[in-house]
């Protein structure tokens, strides 16, 4: 436990950047759902079975089978986490003059594309930019916009990506029908399609619940259909792998896979372990078996919905419908007195920490406002993401979070903006330092 006075000192010391805090000074840590979940008994048991042979470890084959059970790609390339898979695939297919569309690129995906000199383009449906609009599949890609891009620049597009669920767009799902539509367009232009599949199981659960015609199918069947519509995937096992570390890159193309493995050996490791220990491979394999269990998914999605419903009832504007892994507070709507370039999301995130030790994450102009040409523009939305670690917090913790948000909402007029006093060239939200205005 910490007092408000202690937290105010801690966040000032951290340059008003929640990433700079000591985690021990955080009471409820909703910074991310990535790698922060609790592993199950059976995952810990699997860790004990980890075989640490350098090449061809039995744990590698356990991992490979578990991945292919859901995603039967010819090549599976293990990495230490999702961004390592991104770095490798975009080094292979990116470069100056190339353009990579996505429903919405996650920050590391965008950064890895831009680091090669290529352009990252977001093509979400227009409803995705309206936080209060309860459209049930806000993760969908705008098919007309994709058509237009492929017609104009098809030769420059090495692959189309679809992120499930759409993290930066609010943890919102993508319809199978939309994914089929993307596939058709990719086929017409001869362009491969990849999934950023971090939250594939949560996406499949939403498909089962909301997309007509899928209620009777199992989550595994829906996941396999998602896999059958694409040519490859990047994955962070820190989300729907239910593990604390890990990821992979998978694809069918032999030539791309060979180039990817050559890069893997340079920075990650031998192709049968990537950046992972044998015990990590075992934990992920077991996690993949657990994450598609429907009792788990029902509990997971309902508990996120519980937080969202509590916040809406307390008058806090949230992105709707409530997403899978997180609730997104609409800081721009809550704090209209703060201009986007004075970072309303940062202001709200700092206030939640000061008031109750709750750590969320700004997803807005701080994260997306700085462009490769050096200019700064308001992001389409200014949100604060409260991401829920898997199988970690209890309902009483979540009730406390609702109380803290309601208390901050009650003094919203007093919140002020921030300015950035120090920032790195890329991914500035991780290390920038701020000052209150
Ligand atoms: C949609 C999405 N893609 C990629 C990543 C990157 O994965 P990692 O953090 O394992 O590098 C994340 C992580 O949060 C993500 O949410």
Coordinates of C-alpha atoms and ligand atoms in Angstrom, one line a residue:
X1 CA 0.0 0.0 0.0
X2 CA 1.1 3.6 -0.7
X3 CA -0.3 6.9 0.2
X4 CA -1.3 9.6 -2.3
X5 CA 1.6 11.7 -1.1
X6 CA 4.1 8.9 -1.8
X7 CA 2.6 8.3 -5.2
X8 CA 2.7 12.0 -6.1
X9 CA 6.4 12.0 -5.3
X10 CA 7.0 8.8 -7.2
X11 CA 5.3 9.9 -10.4
X12 CA 7.1 13.3 -10.3
X13 CA 10.4 11.4 -10.0
X14 CA 9.4 9.2 -13.0
X15 CA 8.9 12.3 -15.2
X16 CA 5.2 11.7 -15.1
X17 CA 5.7 8.6 -17.2
X18 CA 4.0 5.5 -15.8
X19 CA 6.5 3.3 -17.5
X20 CA 9.3 4.8 -15.4
X21 CA 7.7 3.9 -12.1
X22 CA 9.0 1.1 -9.8
X23 CA 6.3 -1.6 -10.1
X24 CA 6.4 -1.9 -6.3
X25 CA 4.9 1.6 -6.1
X26 CA 1.9 0.4 -8.1
X27 CA -1.2 -1.1 -6.3
X28 CA -3.2 -2.4 -9.3
X29 CA -1.1 -2.8 -12.4
X30 CA -3.2 -2.5 -15.6
X31 CA -0.4 -1.1 -17.7
X32 CA -0.6 -4.1 -20.0
X33 CA -2.0 -7.6 -20.3
X34 CA 1.3 -8.7 -22.0
X35 CA 3.2 -11.3 -20.1
X36 CA 1.6 -10.2 -16.8
X37 CA -0.9 -13.1 -16.4
X38 CA -0.6 -15.9 -13.9
X39 CA 0.5 -19.2 -15.3
X40 CA -1.6 -22.2 -14.3
X41 CA -0.6 -25.3 -12.3
X42 CA -0.3 -27.3 -15.5
X43 CA 1.9 -24.6 -17.1
X44 CA 4.3 -24.7 -14.1
X45 CA 4.3 -28.4 -14.3
X46 CA 5.2 -28.1 -18.0
X47 CA 8.1 -25.8 -17.0
X48 CA 9.6 -28.6 -15.0
X49 CA 9.6 -30.8 -18.1
X50 CA 11.5 -28.2 -20.1
X51 CA 14.4 -29.8 -22.0
X52 CA 17.3 -27.4 -22.7
X53 CA 19.0 -29.2 -25.6
X54 CA 20.4 -26.6 -27.9
X55 CA 19.0 -28.1 -31.1
X56 CA 16.0 -30.3 -31.7
X57 CA 14.8 -30.3 -28.0
X58 CA 11.7 -32.4 -27.2
X59 CA 10.2 -29.2 -25.8
X60 CA 10.5 -27.6 -29.3
X61 CA 8.4 -30.4 -30.8
X62 CA 5.8 -30.0 -28.0
X63 CA 5.6 -26.3 -28.8
X64 CA 5.5 -26.9 -32.6
X65 CA 2.7 -29.4 -32.3
X66 CA 0.7 -27.1 -30.0
X67 CA 1.1 -24.1 -32.5
X68 CA 0.3 -26.3 -35.5
X69 CA -2.8 -27.7 -33.8
X70 CA -4.3 -24.2 -34.2
X71 CA -2.2 -22.6 -36.9
X72 CA -1.0 -25.3 -39.3
X73 CA 1.6 -23.3 -41.2
X74 CA 4.6 -25.0 -42.9
X75 CA 7.2 -22.9 -41.1
X76 CA 7.0 -21.9 -37.4
X77 CA 9.9 -19.7 -36.1
X78 CA 10.1 -19.2 -32.4
X79 CA 11.0 -15.7 -31.1
X80 CA 11.4 -14.2 -27.6
X81 CA 8.3 -12.1 -28.1
X82 CA 6.0 -10.6 -30.7
X83 CA 8.2 -7.6 -31.8
X84 CA 11.1 -9.9 -32.6
X85 CA 8.8 -11.7 -35.0
X86 CA 7.8 -8.3 -36.4
X87 CA 11.4 -7.2 -36.7
X88 CA 12.3 -10.3 -38.7
X89 CA 9.3 -10.4 -41.1
X90 CA 9.6 -6.6 -41.9
X91 CA 13.3 -6.9 -42.4
X92 CA 12.5 -9.6 -45.0
X93 CA 9.5 -7.9 -46.7
X94 CA 9.8 -4.2 -45.8
X95 CA 12.1 -1.4 -47.1
X96 CA 11.8 2.0 -48.6
X97 CA 8.9 2.5 -51.0
X98 CA 6.9 -0.4 -49.5
X99 CA 3.6 0.1 -47.7
X100 CA 2.0 -2.3 -45.2
X101 CA -1.7 -1.9 -44.4
X102 CA -3.3 -3.2 -41.2
X103 CA -6.7 -2.6 -39.5
X104 CA -4.6 -0.8 -36.9
X105 CA -0.9 -1.3 -36.4
X106 CA 0.2 -1.8 -32.9
X107 CA 3.0 0.6 -31.9
X108 CA 5.8 -1.9 -32.1
X109 CA 4.5 -3.2 -35.5
X110 CA 4.4 0.4 -36.9
X111 CA 7.8 1.1 -35.5
X112 CA 9.3 -2.1 -37.0
X113 CA 7.8 -1.3 -40.4
X114 CA 9.0 2.3 -40.3
X115 CA 12.5 1.3 -39.1
X116 CA 12.9 -0.4 -42.5
X117 CA 11.9 2.8 -44.4
X118 CA 8.5 1.4 -45.3
X119 CA 5.2 3.0 -44.6
X120 CA 2.6 1.7 -42.1
X121 CA -1.0 2.5 -43.0
X122 CA -4.1 2.0 -40.7
X123 CA -7.3 1.1 -42.5
X124 CA -9.9 0.6 -39.7
X125 CA -13.6 0.9 -40.5
X126 CA -14.8 4.5 -39.7
X127 CA -16.9 3.3 -36.7
X128 CA -13.7 2.3 -35.0
X129 CA -12.9 6.0 -34.5
X130 CA -16.1 6.7 -32.7
X131 CA -15.6 5.6 -29.1
X132 CA -19.3 5.6 -28.1
X133 CA -20.4 3.7 -31.1
X134 CA -21.3 0.1 -30.0
X135 CA -20.6 -1.5 -33.4
X136 CA -19.9 -5.2 -32.5
X137 CA -16.9 -5.7 -34.9
X138 CA -15.0 -2.5 -34.7
X139 CA -11.8 -4.4 -35.4
X140 CA -12.8 -4.9 -39.0
X141 CA -10.7 -3.5 -41.8
X142 CA -12.2 -0.9 -44.2
X143 CA -12.5 -3.1 -47.3
X144 CA -13.2 -0.1 -49.6
X145 CA -10.1 1.7 -48.3
X146 CA -8.0 -1.5 -48.8
X147 CA -9.3 -1.8 -52.4
X148 CA -8.3 1.7 -53.1
X149 CA -4.8 1.2 -51.6
X150 CA -4.2 -2.0 -53.5
X151 CA -5.4 -0.5 -56.7
X152 CA -3.2 2.5 -56.3
X153 CA -0.1 0.9 -54.8
X154 CA -0.6 -2.9 -55.0
X155 CA 2.9 -3.5 -56.3
X156 CA 4.3 -1.8 -53.2
X157 CA 2.4 -3.9 -50.7
X158 CA 4.5 -6.9 -49.6
X159 CA 1.7 -8.2 -47.3
X160 CA -1.5 -7.1 -45.7
X161 CA -1.8 -7.5 -41.9
X162 CA -4.9 -7.9 -39.8
X163 CA -4.6 -7.5 -36.0
X164 CA -6.9 -9.7 -33.9
X165 CA -8.2 -8.4 -31.7
X166 CA -7.4 -4.8 -32.6
X167 CA -5.4 -3.7 -29.6
X168 CA -4.8 0.0 -30.5
X169 CA -8.4 0.3 -31.7
X170 CA -9.9 -0.8 -28.4
X171 CA -9.4 -4.6 -28.2
X172 CA -12.2 -4.9 -30.7
X173 CA -12.8 -8.1 -32.7
X174 CA -12.6 -8.8 -36.5
X175 CA -15.4 -10.7 -38.1
X176 CA -14.5 -13.9 -40.0
X177 CA -16.5 -12.4 -42.9
X178 CA -14.3 -9.3 -42.9
X179 CA -11.2 -11.5 -42.8
X180 CA -12.6 -13.4 -45.8
X181 CA -13.2 -10.0 -47.6
X182 CA -9.6 -9.0 -47.0
X183 CA -8.5 -12.4 -48.3
X184 CA -10.4 -12.0 -51.5
X185 CA -8.8 -8.6 -52.1
X186 CA -5.4 -9.9 -51.4
X187 CA -6.0 -12.8 -53.8
X188 CA -7.1 -10.4 -56.5
X189 CA -3.9 -8.5 -56.2
X190 CA -1.6 -11.4 -55.5
X191 CA -0.6 -10.1 -52.0
X192 CA -0.1 -12.3 -49.0
X193 CA -2.2 -11.9 -45.9
X194 CA -0.8 -12.1 -42.3
X195 CA -2.4 -12.1 -38.9
X196 CA -1.0 -10.2 -35.9
X197 CA -2.6 -12.9 -33.8
X198 CA -1.8 -11.9 -30.3
X199 CA -5.4 -12.2 -29.0
X200 CA -6.6 -14.8 -31.4
X201 CA -8.6 -16.7 -28.8
X202 CA -10.4 -13.6 -27.5
X203 CA -11.2 -12.7 -31.2
X204 CA -12.6 -16.2 -31.8
X205 CA -14.8 -16.0 -28.7
X206 CA -16.3 -12.7 -29.9
X207 CA -16.9 -14.3 -33.3
X208 CA -18.7 -17.2 -31.6
X209 CA -20.8 -14.8 -29.5
X210 CA -21.6 -12.1 -32.0
X211 CA -21.1 -13.2 -35.6
X212 CA -24.2 -14.9 -37.0
X213 CA -23.8 -18.6 -37.8
X214 CA -20.9 -19.3 -35.4
X215 CA -22.6 -19.9 -32.0
X216 CA -22.5 -23.7 -32.3
X217 CA -18.9 -23.9 -33.4
X218 CA -16.0 -24.5 -31.0
X219 CA -13.4 -21.8 -30.5
X220 CA -10.8 -24.1 -31.9
X221 CA -12.8 -24.5 -35.1
X222 CA -13.1 -20.7 -35.4
X223 CA -9.3 -20.2 -34.8
X224 CA -8.5 -22.8 -37.4
X225 CA -10.7 -21.0 -39.9
X226 CA -8.9 -17.7 -39.1
X227 CA -5.6 -19.5 -39.8
X228 CA -6.9 -21.0 -43.0
X229 CA -7.6 -17.6 -44.4
X230 CA -4.1 -16.2 -44.0
X231 CA -0.6 -17.0 -45.3
X232 CA 1.3 -16.4 -42.0
X233 CA 1.2 -14.7 -38.6
X234 CA 3.2 -12.9 -36.0
X235 CA 2.4 -13.8 -32.4
X236 CA 3.2 -12.6 -28.9
X237 CA 2.7 -15.6 -26.6
X238 CA 2.6 -13.1 -23.8
X239 CA -1.1 -12.6 -24.6
X240 CA -3.1 -15.6 -25.7
X241 CA -0.2 -17.9 -25.2
X242 CA -0.9 -17.4 -21.5
X243 CA 2.9 -17.2 -20.9
X244 CA 5.2 -14.6 -19.4
X245 CA 7.5 -14.5 -22.5
X246 CA 7.6 -15.8 -26.0
X247 CA 6.3 -15.5 -29.5
X248 CA 6.6 -16.8 -33.0
X249 CA 6.5 -16.0 -36.7
X250 CA 4.8 -18.5 -39.0
X251 CA 4.2 -18.7 -42.7
X252 CA 3.9 -21.0 -45.7
X253 CA 6.3 -19.2 -48.0
X254 CA 9.6 -21.2 -48.2
X255 CA 11.8 -18.4 -49.4
X256 CA 10.6 -15.8 -46.8
X257 CA 10.9 -18.5 -44.1
X258 CA 14.5 -19.2 -45.1
X259 CA 15.4 -15.6 -45.0
X260 CA 13.6 -15.2 -41.7
X261 CA 15.5 -18.1 -40.2
X262 CA 18.8 -16.6 -41.3
X263 CA 17.9 -13.4 -39.4
X264 CA 16.7 -15.4 -36.4
X265 CA 20.1 -17.0 -36.0
X266 CA 21.7 -13.6 -35.9
X267 CA 19.8 -12.2 -32.9
X268 CA 17.3 -14.7 -31.4
X269 CA 19.0 -18.2 -31.6
X270 CA 18.8 -21.5 -33.3
X271 CA 15.5 -22.2 -35.2
X272 CA 14.3 -24.8 -32.7
X273 CA 14.4 -22.4 -29.7
X274 CA 14.5 -18.9 -31.1
X275 CA 14.8 -16.6 -28.1
X276 CA 13.3 -19.0 -25.7
X277 CA 14.4 -21.6 -23.2
X278 CA 12.9 -25.1 -23.5
X279 CA 10.8 -24.5 -20.4
X280 CA 9.3 -21.4 -22.0
X281 CA 8.3 -23.5 -25.1
X282 CA 6.6 -26.0 -22.8
X283 CA 4.7 -23.2 -20.9
X284 CA 3.5 -21.7 -24.2
X285 CA 2.4 -25.1 -25.5
X286 CA 0.3 -25.7 -22.4
X287 CA -1.0 -22.1 -22.5
X288 CA -2.3 -22.7 -26.0
X289 CA -4.3 -25.6 -24.9
X290 CA -5.8 -23.6 -22.0
X291 CA -6.6 -20.4 -23.8
X292 CA -9.1 -22.0 -26.2
X293 CA -11.1 -23.5 -23.3
X294 CA -14.5 -21.9 -23.4
X295 CA -15.0 -21.7 -19.6
X296 CA -11.8 -19.7 -19.5
X297 CA -12.8 -17.4 -22.3
X298 CA -16.3 -16.8 -20.9
X299 CA -14.8 -15.8 -17.6
X300 CA -12.1 -13.6 -19.2
X301 CA -14.4 -11.6 -21.5
X302 CA -17.1 -11.3 -18.8
X303 CA -14.6 -10.0 -16.2
X304 CA -13.4 -7.3 -18.6
X305 CA -17.1 -6.4 -19.3
X306 CA -17.7 -6.1 -15.6
X307 CA -15.1 -3.4 -15.3
X308 CA -16.4 -1.6 -18.3
X309 CA -20.0 -1.7 -17.1
X310 CA -18.9 -0.4 -13.7
X311 CA -17.1 2.5 -15.2
X312 CA -20.0 3.4 -17.6
X313 CA -22.4 3.3 -14.6
X314 CA -20.0 5.7 -12.7
X315 CA -20.2 8.1 -15.7
X316 CA -16.8 7.5 -17.1
X317 CA -16.9 7.5 -20.9
X318 CA -15.4 4.3 -22.3
X319 CA -14.8 2.8 -25.8
X320 CA -17.8 0.7 -26.6
X321 CA -18.5 -2.1 -26.8
X322 CA -16.1 -3.2 -24.1
X323 CA -13.2 -5.0 -25.6
X324 CA -11.6 -8.3 -24.8
X325 CA -8.4 -7.7 -22.9
X326 CA -8.9 -4.1 -21.7
X327 CA -11.3 -1.2 -21.0
X328 CA -10.4 2.0 -22.8
X329 CA -11.3 5.2 -21.1
X330 CA -12.1 8.1 -23.5
X331 CA -9.9 10.8 -22.0
X332 CA -10.7 13.2 -24.8
X333 CA -14.4 13.0 -23.9
X334 CA -13.8 13.1 -20.1
X335 CA -11.3 16.0 -20.2
X336 CA -12.6 18.4 -23.0
X337 CA -10.6 21.2 -21.4
X338 CA -7.3 19.5 -22.4
X339 CA -6.2 19.9 -26.1
X340 CA -5.0 16.6 -27.7
X341 CA -1.5 18.1 -28.0
X342 CA -1.5 18.6 -24.2
X343 CA -2.2 14.9 -23.8
X344 CA -5.5 14.3 -22.1
X345 CA -4.8 10.6 -21.9
X346 CA -1.5 11.1 -20.1
X347 CA -3.3 13.5 -17.7
X348 CA -5.9 10.9 -16.9
X349 CA -3.4 8.1 -16.5
X350 CA -1.3 10.1 -14.1
X351 CA -4.4 11.1 -12.1
X352 CA -5.5 7.5 -11.7
X353 CA -2.1 6.6 -10.4
X354 CA -1.9 9.5 -8.0
X355 CA -5.5 8.9 -6.7
X356 CA -5.3 5.2 -6.2
X357 CA -2.1 3.6 -7.4
X358 CA -3.8 2.2 -10.5
X359 CA -1.4 2.1 -13.5
X360 CA -3.0 2.3 -17.0
X361 CA -1.5 3.2 -20.3
X362 CA -2.0 6.2 -22.6
X363 CA -3.1 5.1 -26.0
X364 CA -3.4 8.3 -27.9
X365 CA -1.4 11.4 -29.0
X366 CA 1.6 10.5 -26.8
X367 CA 1.8 7.0 -28.4
X368 CA 0.9 7.9 -31.9
X369 CA 1.3 11.7 -32.3
X370 CA 4.9 11.9 -33.5
X371 CA 5.5 11.1 -37.2
X372 CA 8.6 9.9 -39.0
X373 CA 9.0 13.4 -40.7
X374 CA 9.2 14.9 -37.2
X375 CA 5.8 16.5 -37.2
X376 CA 3.3 16.1 -34.3
X377 CA -0.4 15.7 -34.8
X378 CA -3.3 14.7 -32.6
X379 CA -4.0 10.9 -32.7
X380 CA -7.5 10.0 -33.9
X381 CA -8.5 9.2 -30.2
X382 CA -7.0 9.9 -26.8
X383 CA -7.7 6.8 -24.7
X384 CA -6.3 5.3 -21.4
X385 CA -6.2 1.6 -21.6
X386 CA -6.8 -0.4 -18.4
X387 CA -5.5 -3.8 -19.6
X388 CA -6.5 -6.8 -17.5
X389 CA -3.7 -9.4 -16.8
X390 CA -5.0 -12.9 -17.3
X391 CA -6.1 -14.9 -14.2
X392 CA -4.5 -12.4 -11.9
X393 CA -6.9 -9.9 -10.2
X394 CA -10.0 -10.6 -8.3
X395 CA -13.4 -8.9 -8.5
X396 CA -12.6 -6.9 -5.3
X397 CA -9.5 -5.5 -7.0
X398 CA -11.6 -4.5 -10.0
X399 CA -14.2 -2.9 -7.7
X400 CA -11.4 -0.8 -6.2
X401 CA -10.3 0.3 -9.7
X402 CA -13.9 1.4 -10.5
X403 CA -13.9 3.5 -7.2
X404 CA -10.6 5.1 -8.1
X405 CA -11.8 6.0 -11.6
X406 CA -15.1 7.4 -10.3
X407 CA -13.2 9.6 -7.8
X408 CA -11.0 11.0 -10.5
X409 CA -14.1 11.5 -12.7
X410 CA -15.6 13.5 -9.9
X411 CA -12.8 16.1 -10.1
X412 CA -12.3 16.0 -13.9
X413 CA -12.5 19.9 -14.2
X414 CA -9.3 20.2 -12.1
X415 CA -7.1 18.0 -14.3
X416 CA -4.6 19.8 -16.5
X417 CA -2.5 18.9 -19.6
X418 CA 1.2 18.0 -19.9
X419 CA 4.1 18.9 -22.1
X420 CA 6.9 16.7 -23.1
X421 CA 10.4 17.8 -22.0
X422 CA 12.4 14.8 -23.3
X423 CA 11.6 12.2 -25.9
X424 CA 13.4 9.5 -27.9
X425 CA 13.2 9.3 -31.8
X426 CA 10.9 6.2 -31.8
X427 CA 8.3 4.7 -29.4
X428 CA 8.4 7.8 -27.3
X429 CA 5.7 6.8 -24.9
X430 CA 8.0 4.3 -23.2
X431 CA 10.7 6.8 -22.1
X432 CA 9.5 10.4 -22.6
X433 CA 9.5 12.7 -19.6
X434 CA 6.6 15.2 -19.0
X435 CA 5.9 18.3 -17.0
X436 CA 2.4 19.4 -15.9
X437 CA 1.1 22.6 -17.6
Ligands
LIG1 C1 -1.4 -6.3 -31.3 C2 0.0 -6.4 -30.8 N1 0.9 -6.7 -31.7 C3 2.2 -6.9 -31.3 C4 2.6 -6.8 -30.0 C5 4.1 -6.9 -29.6 O1 4.3 -8.1 -28.8 P1 5.4 -8.1 -27.7 O2 5.1 -7.2 -26.6 O3 5.5 -9.5 -27.3 O4 6.7 -7.7 -28.4 C6 1.6 -6.4 -29.0 C7 2.0 -6.3 -27.6 O5 1.4 -5.7 -26.8 C8 0.3 -6.3 -29.4 O6 -0.7 -6.0 -28.6

